[in-house]
Structures are given as structure tokens and as C-alpha cells.
Amino acid sequence: MARKIIDPKKHANFGFNGCAACDAKCCSSNIVFASLYDINQATAHFPILFYVREKQISPVYFFYYGEIVGQKCPYLLNSLCTIYEERPYACRSYPFSFESMHAYYDDGCPQIAPLEAGGMNLFHKGKINANIMKNFVSDAFHEQKEKNNNETEVFVKFCLDSNFLVSYKDFYASSAMHQNFKPSLLDQLFILHPQRIGVMRMKNKDIFSDNPEYLEYIVSIIKSQSHIQKLYDLQ
Ligand code: SF4
Ligand code: SF4
């Protein structure tokens, strides 16, 4: 799956033709990038882990372990999302995203194609169809996107600099949960270490004084880590 720009010329007659004929292809990612935007809400169902890619570390919703072909999110039942109202924003906006005045779609979605009866035009009078924005994109997220991304980066840097993160593999060294894990993914995942955070707080009582909201995020993420076992059991 890759993100592609929506081109007013190339896609002038394209539409989103609906999910009815699809077997939820979008619900088959191991991980999906997260931001602080809906982290408190998403942690109700998904573990938030940290993923290293090209020397950059980012928070991710963690969906499942392996690389079994056709493996899907454990909340998907009979091609329906069982946590639809509470699904993460990344699921809500799929297959669309917007950045720096450009609109994108994910080419893993088979229903972005020449418009069919009952589909939704990508463009209306030369502009992205307002219904696409209304149905897939949160105005609040869109308005704050850049700020939100920057804040997420600063938060992750704080966790790294404070030595709060530890490799997933080391943290769960004695757990059987490794067995089905895609090895390359396992090497790239990090997790918040509750004891380290406790020790750092004892050593430096002011560690959260500049950013009291970080403590709330951290508590929420640590709680979410218990879903790792839950997802493992659901599979
Ligand atoms: S958004 Fe695209 S990939 Fe996901 S279920 Fe609908 S048609 Fe399928
Ligand atoms: S939370 Fe729902 S929409 Fe998101 S991947 Fe899982 S089943 Fe699909």
C-alpha cells in the first residue's frame, strides 16, 4: 500500500465507490501511525507502541503480530468493524489524507477508481468534493495537523531523552508472545517502561512540570500496553 496524490486531471472522473464489494483490505496492517490527536481514545482498544524507521521513532497503533497473508485486525468480524464508533482516526479517514494543501489516497483501497453508480466523486467543480472531507476527515484534526505532528515528535523525543523507552524484545524477553511475530517488526518496536518512568520521577520530581499533559499520555499508553496480550488472545 502506498500513498498517492489525488491529481485533479488524472482523477477528474474518479470516485470512491464504497466498501460494499470489498473484504476490508484496509484492516490488514500490522501497525498504523498514530499521533497525540486521538491517543487517549485509541488506547481504549489498541496498544500504542513506538516504531523505529529510518532513524525516526513514531508512535503506532499496534494491530497484530505476524505476517500471515490475509491476517486482519482482531476487531474485524464478518468484514465489519466491531468498534466502529471508537476506531482510531487513521481508520476513520482511510483511504484519504490531506497535507500541505494536497489530497492523497492509499492505493491499497480498490474502490478509488473510475466513478460508478452510487459512488462519491473525488472532485466537484474542480475542487475536492466537500463530502469526502465531511465523511472521512475530522475538521479538528485537519486544522491542527501540523501542530499535532510537531507536538507528537516533541513528546517522543521527551520519552527518548528521559530514557523511558525500551526495546519490545527486551521488555517481553521471557514471553511466548514472540513466537508468531514478524522478526523485522519485532526488532523495530519499542515500549514505555513503567519502572523506568517511576524511577525517573523519584529522581526528578519536576520531570513533568513543563508538560503536565505528557504524564496523562504516558499513563494512557502504559495502560494500553495491556492490550498486547488481549490482541494476542483474540487471534
Ligand atoms: S476503505 Fe477501501 S480498502 Fe477499506 S473497506 Fe472500503 S473499499 Fe475496502
Ligand atoms: S479498528 Fe476497525 S476499521 Fe480499524 S482496522 Fe480494526 S476493524 Fe478495521
Tab-separated table of C-alpha atoms and ligand atoms in Angstrom:
chain	number	residue	atom	x	y	z
A	1	MET	CA	0.000	0.000	0.000
A	2	ALA	CA	1.306	3.442	-0.892
A	3	ARG	CA	0.042	6.962	-0.532
A	4	LYS	CA	-0.672	8.634	-3.890
A	5	ILE	CA	-1.510	12.237	-4.598
A	6	ILE	CA	-5.024	12.867	-5.952
A	7	ASP	CA	-4.480	14.607	-9.257
A	8	PRO	CA	-7.314	16.865	-10.496
A	9	LYS	CA	-6.517	15.923	-14.133
A	10	LYS	CA	-5.772	12.228	-13.781
A	11	HIS	CA	-8.574	11.583	-11.283
A	12	ALA	CA	-11.176	14.025	-12.589
A	13	ASN	CA	-13.617	11.180	-13.278
A	14	PHE	CA	-12.652	9.064	-10.299
A	15	GLY	CA	-14.685	8.412	-7.217
A	16	PHE	CA	-14.813	6.420	-4.035
A	17	ASN	CA	-17.154	3.589	-4.931
A	18	GLY	CA	-17.973	2.383	-1.428
A	19	CYS	CA	-16.924	-0.527	0.751
A	20	ALA	CA	-19.731	-2.982	-0.043
A	21	ALA	CA	-17.731	-5.011	-2.577
A	22	CYS	CA	-14.503	-5.088	-0.541
A	23	ASP	CA	-13.375	-7.564	2.081
A	24	ALA	CA	-11.911	-4.813	4.297
A	25	LYS	CA	-8.492	-4.704	2.686
A	26	CYS	CA	-7.672	-1.672	4.810
A	27	CYS	CA	-7.929	-3.648	8.069
A	28	SER	CA	-4.793	-5.642	7.382
A	29	SER	CA	-1.858	-3.547	8.598
A	30	ASN	CA	0.374	-4.667	11.449
A	31	ILE	CA	0.811	-1.106	12.567
A	32	VAL	CA	-0.661	2.269	11.711
A	33	PHE	CA	0.993	5.572	12.539
A	34	ALA	CA	-0.600	7.412	15.435
A	35	SER	CA	-0.387	10.953	16.749
A	36	LEU	CA	-1.330	12.550	20.030
A	37	TYR	CA	-4.624	13.633	18.405
A	38	ASP	CA	-6.696	10.626	19.460
A	39	ILE	CA	-4.210	8.714	21.544
A	40	ASN	CA	-6.315	8.792	24.700
A	41	GLN	CA	-9.323	7.429	22.808
A	42	ALA	CA	-7.425	4.830	20.763
A	43	THR	CA	-5.701	3.387	23.810
A	44	ALA	CA	-9.086	2.019	24.906
A	45	HIS	CA	-8.673	-0.713	22.259
A	46	PHE	CA	-5.151	-0.708	20.871
A	47	PRO	CA	-1.704	-0.851	22.354
A	48	ILE	CA	0.364	2.162	21.422
A	49	LEU	CA	3.953	1.139	20.766
A	50	PHE	CA	6.863	3.053	19.259
A	51	TYR	CA	8.277	2.117	15.868
A	52	VAL	CA	11.723	2.974	14.508
A	53	ARG	CA	12.036	3.598	10.810
A	54	GLU	CA	14.917	5.364	9.071
A	55	LYS	CA	16.263	6.565	12.419
A	56	GLN	CA	12.927	8.181	13.247
A	57	ILE	CA	10.747	6.842	16.027
A	58	SER	CA	6.969	7.277	15.920
A	59	PRO	CA	4.008	6.106	17.996
A	60	VAL	CA	1.898	3.483	16.252
A	61	TYR	CA	-1.360	1.657	16.847
A	62	PHE	CA	-0.357	-1.947	17.033
A	63	PHE	CA	-2.865	-4.274	15.366
A	64	TYR	CA	-1.366	-7.762	15.287
A	65	TYR	CA	1.803	-9.770	15.336
A	66	GLY	CA	2.527	-11.848	12.321
A	67	GLU	CA	2.896	-11.677	8.595
A	68	ILE	CA	0.334	-14.336	7.819
A	69	VAL	CA	-1.169	-13.491	4.412
A	70	GLY	CA	-4.683	-12.206	4.875
A	71	GLN	CA	-4.348	-11.598	8.613
A	72	LYS	CA	-6.674	-8.826	9.708
A	73	CYS	CA	-7.321	-6.570	12.681
A	74	PRO	CA	-8.786	-8.638	15.529
A	75	TYR	CA	-11.722	-6.213	15.825
A	76	LEU	CA	-12.916	-7.146	12.345
A	77	LEU	CA	-15.787	-9.631	12.344
A	78	ASN	CA	-17.579	-10.731	9.169
A	79	SER	CA	-15.959	-7.795	7.333
A	80	LEU	CA	-17.392	-5.327	9.864
A	81	CYS	CA	-15.555	-3.234	12.415
A	82	THR	CA	-16.849	-4.199	15.864
A	83	ILE	CA	-15.538	-0.958	17.403
A	84	TYR	CA	-16.720	1.261	14.564
A	85	GLU	CA	-17.686	4.293	16.687
A	86	GLU	CA	-14.399	4.125	18.581
A	87	ARG	CA	-11.997	3.169	15.802
A	88	PRO	CA	-8.787	5.222	15.595
A	89	TYR	CA	-8.676	8.306	13.412
A	90	ALA	CA	-6.358	6.526	10.954
A	91	CYS	CA	-9.174	4.018	10.273
A	92	ARG	CA	-11.803	6.755	10.161
A	93	SER	CA	-10.037	8.771	7.459
A	94	TYR	CA	-8.820	5.841	5.333
A	95	PRO	CA	-8.198	5.880	2.348
A	96	PHE	CA	-7.799	9.675	2.385
A	97	SER	CA	-5.271	12.031	3.900
A	98	PHE	CA	-4.502	15.712	3.441
A	99	GLU	CA	-1.225	17.526	3.834
A	100	SER	CA	0.228	20.860	2.715
A	101	MET	CA	-2.797	21.647	0.563
A	102	HIS	CA	-2.608	18.285	-1.252
A	103	ALA	CA	-5.081	15.436	-1.039
A	104	TYR	CA	-3.875	11.824	-1.083
A	105	TYR	CA	-5.377	8.376	-1.270
A	106	ASP	CA	-3.951	4.989	-0.422
A	107	ASP	CA	-3.611	2.784	-3.486
A	108	GLY	CA	-4.336	-0.293	-1.342
A	109	CYS	CA	-8.009	0.691	-1.469
A	110	PRO	CA	-9.525	-0.913	-4.570
A	111	GLN	CA	-12.533	1.390	-4.623
A	112	ILE	CA	-10.762	4.583	-5.632
A	113	ALA	CA	-11.472	4.073	-9.283
A	114	PRO	CA	-13.498	5.490	-12.188
A	115	LEU	CA	-16.785	6.617	-10.666
A	116	GLU	CA	-19.554	4.027	-10.580
A	117	ALA	CA	-23.264	4.454	-9.876
A	118	GLY	CA	-23.724	5.201	-6.165
A	119	GLY	CA	-20.083	6.253	-5.741
A	120	MET	CA	-18.857	9.610	-4.482
A	121	ASN	CA	-16.953	11.905	-6.905
A	122	LEU	CA	-13.451	12.818	-5.797
A	123	PHE	CA	-13.919	16.245	-7.367
A	124	HIS	CA	-16.748	18.723	-7.553
A	125	LYS	CA	-16.321	21.800	-9.780
A	126	GLY	CA	-12.554	21.225	-9.863
A	127	LYS	CA	-12.193	21.019	-6.095
A	128	ILE	CA	-12.060	18.027	-3.783
A	129	ASN	CA	-15.661	17.048	-3.103
A	130	ALA	CA	-16.694	18.539	0.246
A	131	ASN	CA	-18.469	15.272	1.120
A	132	ILE	CA	-15.126	13.458	1.062
A	133	MET	CA	-13.858	15.893	3.657
A	134	LYS	CA	-17.075	15.655	5.659
A	135	ASN	CA	-17.248	11.855	5.679
A	136	PHE	CA	-13.585	10.962	6.135
A	137	VAL	CA	-11.721	13.864	7.679
A	138	SER	CA	-12.079	15.402	11.089
A	139	ASP	CA	-12.008	19.203	10.761
A	140	ALA	CA	-10.367	19.430	14.169
A	141	PHE	CA	-7.607	17.043	13.094
A	142	HIS	CA	-7.136	18.726	9.738
A	143	GLU	CA	-6.880	22.202	11.249
A	144	GLN	CA	-4.341	21.132	13.843
A	145	LYS	CA	-2.461	18.577	11.793
A	146	GLU	CA	0.931	20.258	11.603
A	147	LYS	CA	0.838	21.389	15.215
A	148	ASN	CA	-0.275	17.938	16.205
A	149	ASN	CA	2.575	16.241	14.283
A	150	ASN	CA	5.143	18.584	15.804
A	151	GLU	CA	3.785	18.007	19.309
A	152	THR	CA	3.895	14.249	18.762
A	153	GLU	CA	7.548	14.476	17.687
A	154	VAL	CA	8.451	16.566	20.727
A	155	PHE	CA	6.629	14.123	23.020
A	156	VAL	CA	8.516	11.135	21.554
A	157	LYS	CA	11.827	12.979	21.914
A	158	PHE	CA	10.984	13.668	25.559
A	159	CYS	CA	10.346	9.935	26.132
A	160	LEU	CA	13.634	9.036	24.428
A	161	ASP	CA	15.702	11.679	26.224
A	162	SER	CA	14.164	10.638	29.544
A	163	ASN	CA	15.167	7.020	28.859
A	164	PHE	CA	11.529	5.842	29.136
A	165	LEU	CA	11.664	3.572	26.081
A	166	VAL	CA	12.974	0.039	25.917
A	167	SER	CA	13.042	-2.467	23.082
A	168	TYR	CA	9.867	-4.581	22.956
A	169	LYS	CA	12.002	-7.684	22.525
A	170	ASP	CA	13.942	-6.988	25.733
A	171	PHE	CA	10.829	-5.999	27.694
A	172	TYR	CA	8.986	-9.213	26.838
A	173	ALA	CA	12.129	-11.374	26.702
A	174	SER	CA	10.533	-14.273	28.563
A	175	SER	CA	7.108	-14.106	26.891
A	176	ALA	CA	5.697	-16.635	24.447
A	177	MET	CA	4.091	-13.728	22.570
A	178	HIS	CA	7.193	-13.539	20.364
A	179	GLN	CA	6.550	-16.779	18.617
A	180	ASN	CA	4.247	-15.532	15.863
A	181	PHE	CA	5.984	-12.241	15.451
A	182	LYS	CA	7.329	-10.969	12.180
A	183	PRO	CA	11.065	-10.752	13.083
A	184	SER	CA	11.830	-7.488	11.278
A	185	LEU	CA	8.901	-5.800	13.007
A	186	LEU	CA	9.910	-7.152	16.400
A	187	ASP	CA	13.344	-5.518	16.054
A	188	GLN	CA	11.779	-2.141	15.302
A	189	LEU	CA	9.342	-1.850	18.201
A	190	PHE	CA	9.839	-0.068	21.494
A	191	ILE	CA	7.641	0.198	24.535
A	192	LEU	CA	7.324	2.546	27.514
A	193	HIS	CA	8.985	1.023	30.556
A	194	PRO	CA	6.790	1.716	33.627
A	195	GLN	CA	9.517	1.054	36.216
A	196	ARG	CA	11.997	3.361	34.492
A	197	ILE	CA	9.396	6.117	34.483
A	198	GLY	CA	8.747	5.531	38.192
A	199	VAL	CA	12.473	5.753	38.976
A	200	MET	CA	12.928	8.893	36.876
A	201	ARG	CA	10.000	10.540	38.654
A	202	MET	CA	11.527	9.742	42.024
A	203	LYS	CA	14.881	11.189	40.930
A	204	ASN	CA	13.358	14.259	39.341
A	205	LYS	CA	10.012	15.303	40.773
A	206	ASP	CA	9.765	18.150	38.252
A	207	ILE	CA	10.195	15.965	35.190
A	208	PHE	CA	6.620	16.615	34.004
A	209	SER	CA	6.276	20.158	35.321
A	210	ASP	CA	6.783	21.796	31.888
A	211	ASN	CA	4.377	19.377	30.166
A	212	PRO	CA	1.864	18.007	32.662
A	213	GLU	CA	-0.200	16.539	29.802
A	214	TYR	CA	2.696	14.183	28.987
A	215	LEU	CA	2.034	12.313	32.198
A	216	GLU	CA	-1.565	11.760	31.083
A	217	TYR	CA	-0.403	10.437	27.687
A	218	ILE	CA	2.164	8.190	29.314
A	219	VAL	CA	-0.322	6.712	31.803
A	220	SER	CA	-2.758	6.131	28.945
A	221	ILE	CA	-0.101	4.463	26.754
A	222	ILE	CA	1.180	2.260	29.573
A	223	LYS	CA	-2.373	1.113	30.306
A	224	SER	CA	-2.826	0.381	26.589
A	225	GLN	CA	0.175	-1.939	26.624
A	226	SER	CA	-2.000	-4.493	28.408
A	227	HIS	CA	-3.943	-4.848	25.118
A	228	ILE	CA	-0.916	-6.595	23.614
A	229	GLN	CA	-1.936	-9.736	25.479
A	230	LYS	CA	-5.618	-9.146	24.631
A	231	LEU	CA	-4.902	-8.908	20.888
A	232	TYR	CA	-2.712	-11.986	21.118
A	233	ASP	CA	-5.583	-13.895	22.759
A	234	LEU	CA	-8.097	-12.641	20.170
A	235	GLN	CA	-6.085	-14.085	17.257
B	1	SF4	S1	-11.955	1.847	2.576
B	1	SF4	FE1	-11.246	0.811	0.711
B	1	SF4	S2	-9.998	-0.902	1.440
B	1	SF4	FE2	-11.244	-0.200	3.182
B	1	SF4	S3	-13.096	-1.472	3.164
B	1	SF4	FE3	-13.562	0.386	1.995
B	1	SF4	S4	-13.105	-0.149	-0.111
B	1	SF4	FE4	-12.080	-1.685	1.143
B	2	SF4	S1	-10.354	-0.849	14.195
B	2	SF4	FE1	-11.995	-1.378	12.806
B	2	SF4	S2	-11.635	-0.133	10.969
B	2	SF4	FE2	-9.720	-0.140	12.178
B	2	SF4	S3	-8.508	-1.827	11.360
B	2	SF4	FE3	-9.698	-2.657	13.078
B	2	SF4	S4	-11.577	-3.472	12.189
B	2	SF4	FE4	-10.622	-2.125	10.670
